[in-house]
């Protein structure tokens, strides 16, 4: 048995990635922040992707620091995306279903709003619809995440340089809005684009991209690297600003795959997520002063990697991805960081600390 163990270890060592935190810049001044959120992406979702890749290096192996975020909200140990998005965007714990407000309804300024006020560029890229809870937490202030009309008005008022994803029907259909909100956005100065292809050649900001009626299709339903392509073009637009930028990129469908308890969809979404995180790390490698933080708003599905047998004296009996719930769970989530001052995220933290640390590095910088 001992001999076999040594053999297995020896076989795995050449595959192990170099200990990359050796290279992490310590207190490098932060000019740009790329916050990437895997909606519903717990530790086991990340681990399922590592297993799928046969433990060859994934984006997660490449992180320079790893921390853990506690996701409970003001009124529940199991959060929704609205309260957890608000925690990361605004630095406060609020009640589930509330966006950008304290439990009593008082609005709180988001990191994106602070960045804009400081003269930085801002961007939001999602595969869900642009009014969904995670993106809206960065620009909206409503007590109810389903108050889409107010969320749209908040979006148009905030005017991020780039906001792209799905959700066209909520802007144009009479049963949601009394007036065409795309026209209103264009009237307020937005460039409107209706497909990723049109977005890829758009440069005049602010840009509103609504690429589908509801959420953009899941990775399993298309053969494009949607999230990576639109994110890289967004970075290209945002980094024209010499003051720097803040961008939030969301792998929204990880949550939807886990709600559906669909392991195959989850794998496709993790593959797409891996690509966009690696692209962001590559960007940080060549753009000094860029910090990349990769985390989740909560765990979805109670994902577990279960063996084929409970007899652990046997060699590998296979691993199945199983789900304990079709809802969210109370498990903490990982925080991976890379680039300028990445070490600030290598601890156990509250989800509100993600806001506080980004603010101290990007907004309060001298
Ligand atoms: Zn969810």
mmCIF file with all atom_site columns, C-alpha atoms in Angstrom, residues 2-123:
data_model
loop_
_atom_site.group_PDB
_atom_site.id
_atom_site.type_symbol
_atom_site.label_atom_id
_atom_site.label_alt_id
_atom_site.label_comp_id
_atom_site.label_asym_id
_atom_site.label_entity_id
_atom_site.label_seq_id
_atom_site.pdbx_PDB_ins_code
_atom_site.Cartn_x
_atom_site.Cartn_y
_atom_site.Cartn_z
_atom_site.occupancy
_atom_site.B_iso_or_equiv
_atom_site.pdbx_formal_charge
_atom_site.auth_seq_id
_atom_site.auth_comp_id
_atom_site.auth_asym_id
_atom_site.auth_atom_id
_atom_site.pdbx_PDB_model_num
ATOM 1   C CA . UNK A 1 2   ? 2.785   2.386  0.950   1.00 0.00 ? 2   UNK A CA 1
ATOM 2   C CA . UNK A 1 3   ? 4.585   1.646  -2.284  1.00 0.00 ? 3   UNK A CA 1
ATOM 3   C CA . UNK A 1 4   ? 1.416   2.406  -4.265  1.00 0.00 ? 4   UNK A CA 1
ATOM 4   C CA . UNK A 1 5   ? 0.937   5.698  -2.415  1.00 0.00 ? 5   UNK A CA 1
ATOM 5   C CA . UNK A 1 6   ? 4.478   6.807  -3.250  1.00 0.00 ? 6   UNK A CA 1
ATOM 6   C CA . UNK A 1 7   ? 3.935   5.814  -6.839  1.00 0.00 ? 7   UNK A CA 1
ATOM 7   C CA . UNK A 1 8   ? 0.794   7.888  -7.080  1.00 0.00 ? 8   UNK A CA 1
ATOM 8   C CA . UNK A 1 9   ? 2.501   10.910 -5.511  1.00 0.00 ? 9   UNK A CA 1
ATOM 9   C CA . UNK A 1 10  ? 5.475   10.624 -7.838  1.00 0.00 ? 10  UNK A CA 1
ATOM 10  C CA . UNK A 1 11  ? 3.115   10.472 -10.786 1.00 0.00 ? 11  UNK A CA 1
ATOM 11  C CA . UNK A 1 12  ? 1.282   13.628 -9.692  1.00 0.00 ? 12  UNK A CA 1
ATOM 12  C CA . UNK A 1 13  ? 4.232   15.857 -8.751  1.00 0.00 ? 13  UNK A CA 1
ATOM 13  C CA . UNK A 1 14  ? 5.269   16.724 -12.329 1.00 0.00 ? 14  UNK A CA 1
ATOM 14  C CA . UNK A 1 15  ? 1.708   17.949 -12.940 1.00 0.00 ? 15  UNK A CA 1
ATOM 15  C CA . UNK A 1 16  ? 1.636   20.228 -9.905  1.00 0.00 ? 16  UNK A CA 1
ATOM 16  C CA . UNK A 1 17  ? 1.846   23.924 -10.838 1.00 0.00 ? 17  UNK A CA 1
ATOM 17  C CA . UNK A 1 18  ? 4.702   26.061 -9.521  1.00 0.00 ? 18  UNK A CA 1
ATOM 18  C CA . UNK A 1 19  ? 3.963   27.764 -6.191  1.00 0.00 ? 19  UNK A CA 1
ATOM 19  C CA . UNK A 1 20  ? 2.877   30.975 -7.838  1.00 0.00 ? 20  UNK A CA 1
ATOM 20  C CA . UNK A 1 21  ? 2.488   33.218 -4.768  1.00 0.00 ? 21  UNK A CA 1
ATOM 21  C CA . UNK A 1 22  ? 6.300   33.523 -4.826  1.00 0.00 ? 22  UNK A CA 1
ATOM 22  C CA . UNK A 1 23  ? 5.747   35.822 -7.785  1.00 0.00 ? 23  UNK A CA 1
ATOM 23  C CA . UNK A 1 24  ? 2.859   37.815 -6.378  1.00 0.00 ? 24  UNK A CA 1
ATOM 24  C CA . UNK A 1 25  ? 3.591   41.526 -6.118  1.00 0.00 ? 25  UNK A CA 1
ATOM 25  C CA . UNK A 1 26  ? 3.224   42.521 -2.465  1.00 0.00 ? 26  UNK A CA 1
ATOM 26  C CA . UNK A 1 27  ? 2.016   46.098 -2.153  1.00 0.00 ? 27  UNK A CA 1
ATOM 27  C CA . UNK A 1 28  ? 1.835   47.111 -5.775  1.00 0.00 ? 28  UNK A CA 1
ATOM 28  C CA . UNK A 1 29  ? -0.433  50.131 -6.284  1.00 0.00 ? 29  UNK A CA 1
ATOM 29  C CA . UNK A 1 30  ? -3.789  49.099 -7.746  1.00 0.00 ? 30  UNK A CA 1
ATOM 30  C CA . UNK A 1 31  ? -4.949  50.943 -10.862 1.00 0.00 ? 31  UNK A CA 1
ATOM 31  C CA . UNK A 1 32  ? -7.465  48.443 -12.250 1.00 0.00 ? 32  UNK A CA 1
ATOM 32  C CA . UNK A 1 33  ? -9.723  45.925 -10.512 1.00 0.00 ? 33  UNK A CA 1
ATOM 33  C CA . UNK A 1 34  ? -11.313 42.972 -12.293 1.00 0.00 ? 34  UNK A CA 1
ATOM 34  C CA . UNK A 1 35  ? -13.850 41.340 -9.967  1.00 0.00 ? 35  UNK A CA 1
ATOM 35  C CA . UNK A 1 36  ? -15.059 38.008 -11.378 1.00 0.00 ? 36  UNK A CA 1
ATOM 36  C CA . UNK A 1 37  ? -18.043 36.402 -9.686  1.00 0.00 ? 37  UNK A CA 1
ATOM 37  C CA . UNK A 1 38  ? -19.059 32.804 -10.293 1.00 0.00 ? 38  UNK A CA 1
ATOM 38  C CA . UNK A 1 39  ? -22.703 32.954 -9.229  1.00 0.00 ? 39  UNK A CA 1
ATOM 39  C CA . UNK A 1 40  ? -23.344 29.988 -6.933  1.00 0.00 ? 40  UNK A CA 1
ATOM 40  C CA . UNK A 1 41  ? -19.747 28.734 -7.295  1.00 0.00 ? 41  UNK A CA 1
ATOM 41  C CA . UNK A 1 42  ? -18.726 26.959 -4.099  1.00 0.00 ? 42  UNK A CA 1
ATOM 42  C CA . UNK A 1 43  ? -15.522 25.079 -3.347  1.00 0.00 ? 43  UNK A CA 1
ATOM 43  C CA . UNK A 1 44  ? -16.961 21.811 -4.677  1.00 0.00 ? 44  UNK A CA 1
ATOM 44  C CA . UNK A 1 45  ? -17.986 23.359 -8.002  1.00 0.00 ? 45  UNK A CA 1
ATOM 45  C CA . UNK A 1 46  ? -14.344 24.477 -8.385  1.00 0.00 ? 46  UNK A CA 1
ATOM 46  C CA . UNK A 1 47  ? -13.160 21.022 -7.272  1.00 0.00 ? 47  UNK A CA 1
ATOM 47  C CA . UNK A 1 48  ? -15.472 19.323 -9.789  1.00 0.00 ? 48  UNK A CA 1
ATOM 48  C CA . UNK A 1 49  ? -13.734 21.298 -12.537 1.00 0.00 ? 49  UNK A CA 1
ATOM 49  C CA . UNK A 1 50  ? -10.299 20.274 -11.169 1.00 0.00 ? 50  UNK A CA 1
ATOM 50  C CA . UNK A 1 51  ? -11.379 16.610 -11.218 1.00 0.00 ? 51  UNK A CA 1
ATOM 51  C CA . UNK A 1 52  ? -12.765 17.011 -14.734 1.00 0.00 ? 52  UNK A CA 1
ATOM 52  C CA . UNK A 1 53  ? -9.356  18.368 -15.802 1.00 0.00 ? 53  UNK A CA 1
ATOM 53  C CA . UNK A 1 54  ? -7.614  15.360 -14.158 1.00 0.00 ? 54  UNK A CA 1
ATOM 54  C CA . UNK A 1 55  ? -5.894  17.776 -11.724 1.00 0.00 ? 55  UNK A CA 1
ATOM 55  C CA . UNK A 1 56  ? -4.012  19.528 -14.509 1.00 0.00 ? 56  UNK A CA 1
ATOM 56  C CA . UNK A 1 57  ? -3.669  23.233 -13.641 1.00 0.00 ? 57  UNK A CA 1
ATOM 57  C CA . UNK A 1 58  ? -6.946  25.155 -13.817 1.00 0.00 ? 58  UNK A CA 1
ATOM 58  C CA . UNK A 1 59  ? -7.384  28.895 -13.344 1.00 0.00 ? 59  UNK A CA 1
ATOM 59  C CA . UNK A 1 60  ? -7.889  28.163 -9.648  1.00 0.00 ? 60  UNK A CA 1
ATOM 60  C CA . UNK A 1 61  ? -4.466  26.484 -9.346  1.00 0.00 ? 61  UNK A CA 1
ATOM 61  C CA . UNK A 1 62  ? -2.997  29.612 -10.896 1.00 0.00 ? 62  UNK A CA 1
ATOM 62  C CA . UNK A 1 63  ? -4.339  31.981 -8.197  1.00 0.00 ? 63  UNK A CA 1
ATOM 63  C CA . UNK A 1 64  ? -1.597  33.641 -6.146  1.00 0.00 ? 64  UNK A CA 1
ATOM 64  C CA . UNK A 1 65  ? -3.654  33.792 -2.939  1.00 0.00 ? 65  UNK A CA 1
ATOM 65  C CA . UNK A 1 66  ? -6.746  31.928 -1.789  1.00 0.00 ? 66  UNK A CA 1
ATOM 66  C CA . UNK A 1 67  ? -9.177  33.048 0.888   1.00 0.00 ? 67  UNK A CA 1
ATOM 67  C CA . UNK A 1 68  ? -12.670 32.203 2.058   1.00 0.00 ? 68  UNK A CA 1
ATOM 68  C CA . UNK A 1 69  ? -15.764 34.400 2.220   1.00 0.00 ? 69  UNK A CA 1
ATOM 69  C CA . UNK A 1 70  ? -18.661 34.056 4.664   1.00 0.00 ? 70  UNK A CA 1
ATOM 70  C CA . UNK A 1 71  ? -21.858 34.711 2.734   1.00 0.00 ? 71  UNK A CA 1
ATOM 71  C CA . UNK A 1 72  ? -24.678 34.988 5.323   1.00 0.00 ? 72  UNK A CA 1
ATOM 72  C CA . UNK A 1 73  ? -26.972 37.990 4.882   1.00 0.00 ? 73  UNK A CA 1
ATOM 73  C CA . UNK A 1 74  ? -28.525 40.377 7.422   1.00 0.00 ? 74  UNK A CA 1
ATOM 74  C CA . UNK A 1 75  ? -31.650 38.244 7.775   1.00 0.00 ? 75  UNK A CA 1
ATOM 75  C CA . UNK A 1 76  ? -30.588 34.724 6.758   1.00 0.00 ? 76  UNK A CA 1
ATOM 76  C CA . UNK A 1 77  ? -27.681 32.318 7.076   1.00 0.00 ? 77  UNK A CA 1
ATOM 77  C CA . UNK A 1 78  ? -28.448 31.324 3.487   1.00 0.00 ? 78  UNK A CA 1
ATOM 78  C CA . UNK A 1 79  ? -28.157 34.386 1.245   1.00 0.00 ? 79  UNK A CA 1
ATOM 79  C CA . UNK A 1 80  ? -29.592 35.177 -2.156  1.00 0.00 ? 80  UNK A CA 1
ATOM 80  C CA . UNK A 1 81  ? -27.668 36.922 -4.919  1.00 0.00 ? 81  UNK A CA 1
ATOM 81  C CA . UNK A 1 82  ? -29.188 40.315 -4.071  1.00 0.00 ? 82  UNK A CA 1
ATOM 82  C CA . UNK A 1 83  ? -27.948 40.470 -0.476  1.00 0.00 ? 83  UNK A CA 1
ATOM 83  C CA . UNK A 1 84  ? -24.578 38.892 -1.289  1.00 0.00 ? 84  UNK A CA 1
ATOM 84  C CA . UNK A 1 85  ? -24.118 41.063 -4.372  1.00 0.00 ? 85  UNK A CA 1
ATOM 85  C CA . UNK A 1 86  ? -24.866 44.098 -2.201  1.00 0.00 ? 86  UNK A CA 1
ATOM 86  C CA . UNK A 1 87  ? -22.314 42.897 0.383   1.00 0.00 ? 87  UNK A CA 1
ATOM 87  C CA . UNK A 1 88  ? -19.559 42.735 -2.233  1.00 0.00 ? 88  UNK A CA 1
ATOM 88  C CA . UNK A 1 89  ? -20.676 45.836 -4.154  1.00 0.00 ? 89  UNK A CA 1
ATOM 89  C CA . UNK A 1 90  ? -21.525 48.139 -1.222  1.00 0.00 ? 90  UNK A CA 1
ATOM 90  C CA . UNK A 1 91  ? -19.816 46.644 1.850   1.00 0.00 ? 91  UNK A CA 1
ATOM 91  C CA . UNK A 1 92  ? -22.958 46.118 3.951   1.00 0.00 ? 92  UNK A CA 1
ATOM 92  C CA . UNK A 1 93  ? -25.005 43.079 4.964   1.00 0.00 ? 93  UNK A CA 1
ATOM 93  C CA . UNK A 1 94  ? -28.623 43.573 3.940   1.00 0.00 ? 94  UNK A CA 1
ATOM 94  C CA . UNK A 1 95  ? -31.762 41.429 3.767   1.00 0.00 ? 95  UNK A CA 1
ATOM 95  C CA . UNK A 1 96  ? -32.283 38.865 1.031   1.00 0.00 ? 96  UNK A CA 1
ATOM 96  C CA . UNK A 1 97  ? -33.862 40.335 -2.123  1.00 0.00 ? 97  UNK A CA 1
ATOM 97  C CA . UNK A 1 98  ? -32.601 43.886 -1.370  1.00 0.00 ? 98  UNK A CA 1
ATOM 98  C CA . UNK A 1 99  ? -30.155 45.651 -3.700  1.00 0.00 ? 99  UNK A CA 1
ATOM 99  C CA . UNK A 1 100 ? -27.805 48.496 -2.757  1.00 0.00 ? 100 UNK A CA 1
ATOM 100 C CA . UNK A 1 101 ? -29.776 49.471 0.341   1.00 0.00 ? 101 UNK A CA 1
ATOM 101 C CA . UNK A 1 102 ? -29.568 48.840 4.090   1.00 0.00 ? 102 UNK A CA 1
ATOM 102 C CA . UNK A 1 103 ? -32.345 46.673 5.591   1.00 0.00 ? 103 UNK A CA 1
ATOM 103 C CA . UNK A 1 104 ? -34.256 49.922 6.349   1.00 0.00 ? 104 UNK A CA 1
ATOM 104 C CA . UNK A 1 105 ? -34.079 50.967 2.694   1.00 0.00 ? 105 UNK A CA 1
ATOM 105 C CA . UNK A 1 106 ? -31.312 53.584 2.984   1.00 0.00 ? 106 UNK A CA 1
ATOM 106 C CA . UNK A 1 107 ? -29.230 53.590 -0.243  1.00 0.00 ? 107 UNK A CA 1
ATOM 107 C CA . UNK A 1 108 ? -25.512 52.766 0.041   1.00 0.00 ? 108 UNK A CA 1
ATOM 108 C CA . UNK A 1 109 ? -22.917 53.794 -2.557  1.00 0.00 ? 109 UNK A CA 1
ATOM 109 C CA . UNK A 1 110 ? -21.404 50.915 -4.545  1.00 0.00 ? 110 UNK A CA 1
ATOM 110 C CA . UNK A 1 111 ? -17.757 50.351 -5.440  1.00 0.00 ? 111 UNK A CA 1
ATOM 111 C CA . UNK A 1 112 ? -18.657 50.973 -9.106  1.00 0.00 ? 112 UNK A CA 1
ATOM 112 C CA . UNK A 1 113 ? -20.272 54.314 -8.194  1.00 0.00 ? 113 UNK A CA 1
ATOM 113 C CA . UNK A 1 114 ? -17.222 55.258 -6.083  1.00 0.00 ? 114 UNK A CA 1
ATOM 114 C CA . UNK A 1 115 ? -14.912 54.315 -8.963  1.00 0.00 ? 115 UNK A CA 1
ATOM 115 C CA . UNK A 1 116 ? -16.901 56.438 -11.411 1.00 0.00 ? 116 UNK A CA 1
ATOM 116 C CA . UNK A 1 117 ? -16.902 59.410 -9.022  1.00 0.00 ? 117 UNK A CA 1
ATOM 117 C CA . UNK A 1 118 ? -13.118 59.111 -8.831  1.00 0.00 ? 118 UNK A CA 1
ATOM 118 C CA . UNK A 1 119 ? -12.815 59.329 -12.609 1.00 0.00 ? 119 UNK A CA 1
ATOM 119 C CA . UNK A 1 120 ? -12.230 55.640 -13.301 1.00 0.00 ? 120 UNK A CA 1
ATOM 120 C CA . UNK A 1 121 ? -14.007 53.731 -16.056 1.00 0.00 ? 121 UNK A CA 1
ATOM 121 C CA . UNK A 1 122 ? -16.607 51.137 -15.052 1.00 0.00 ? 122 UNK A CA 1
ATOM 122 C CA . UNK A 1 123 ? -17.930 47.990 -16.689 1.00 0.00 ? 123 UNK A CA 1
#
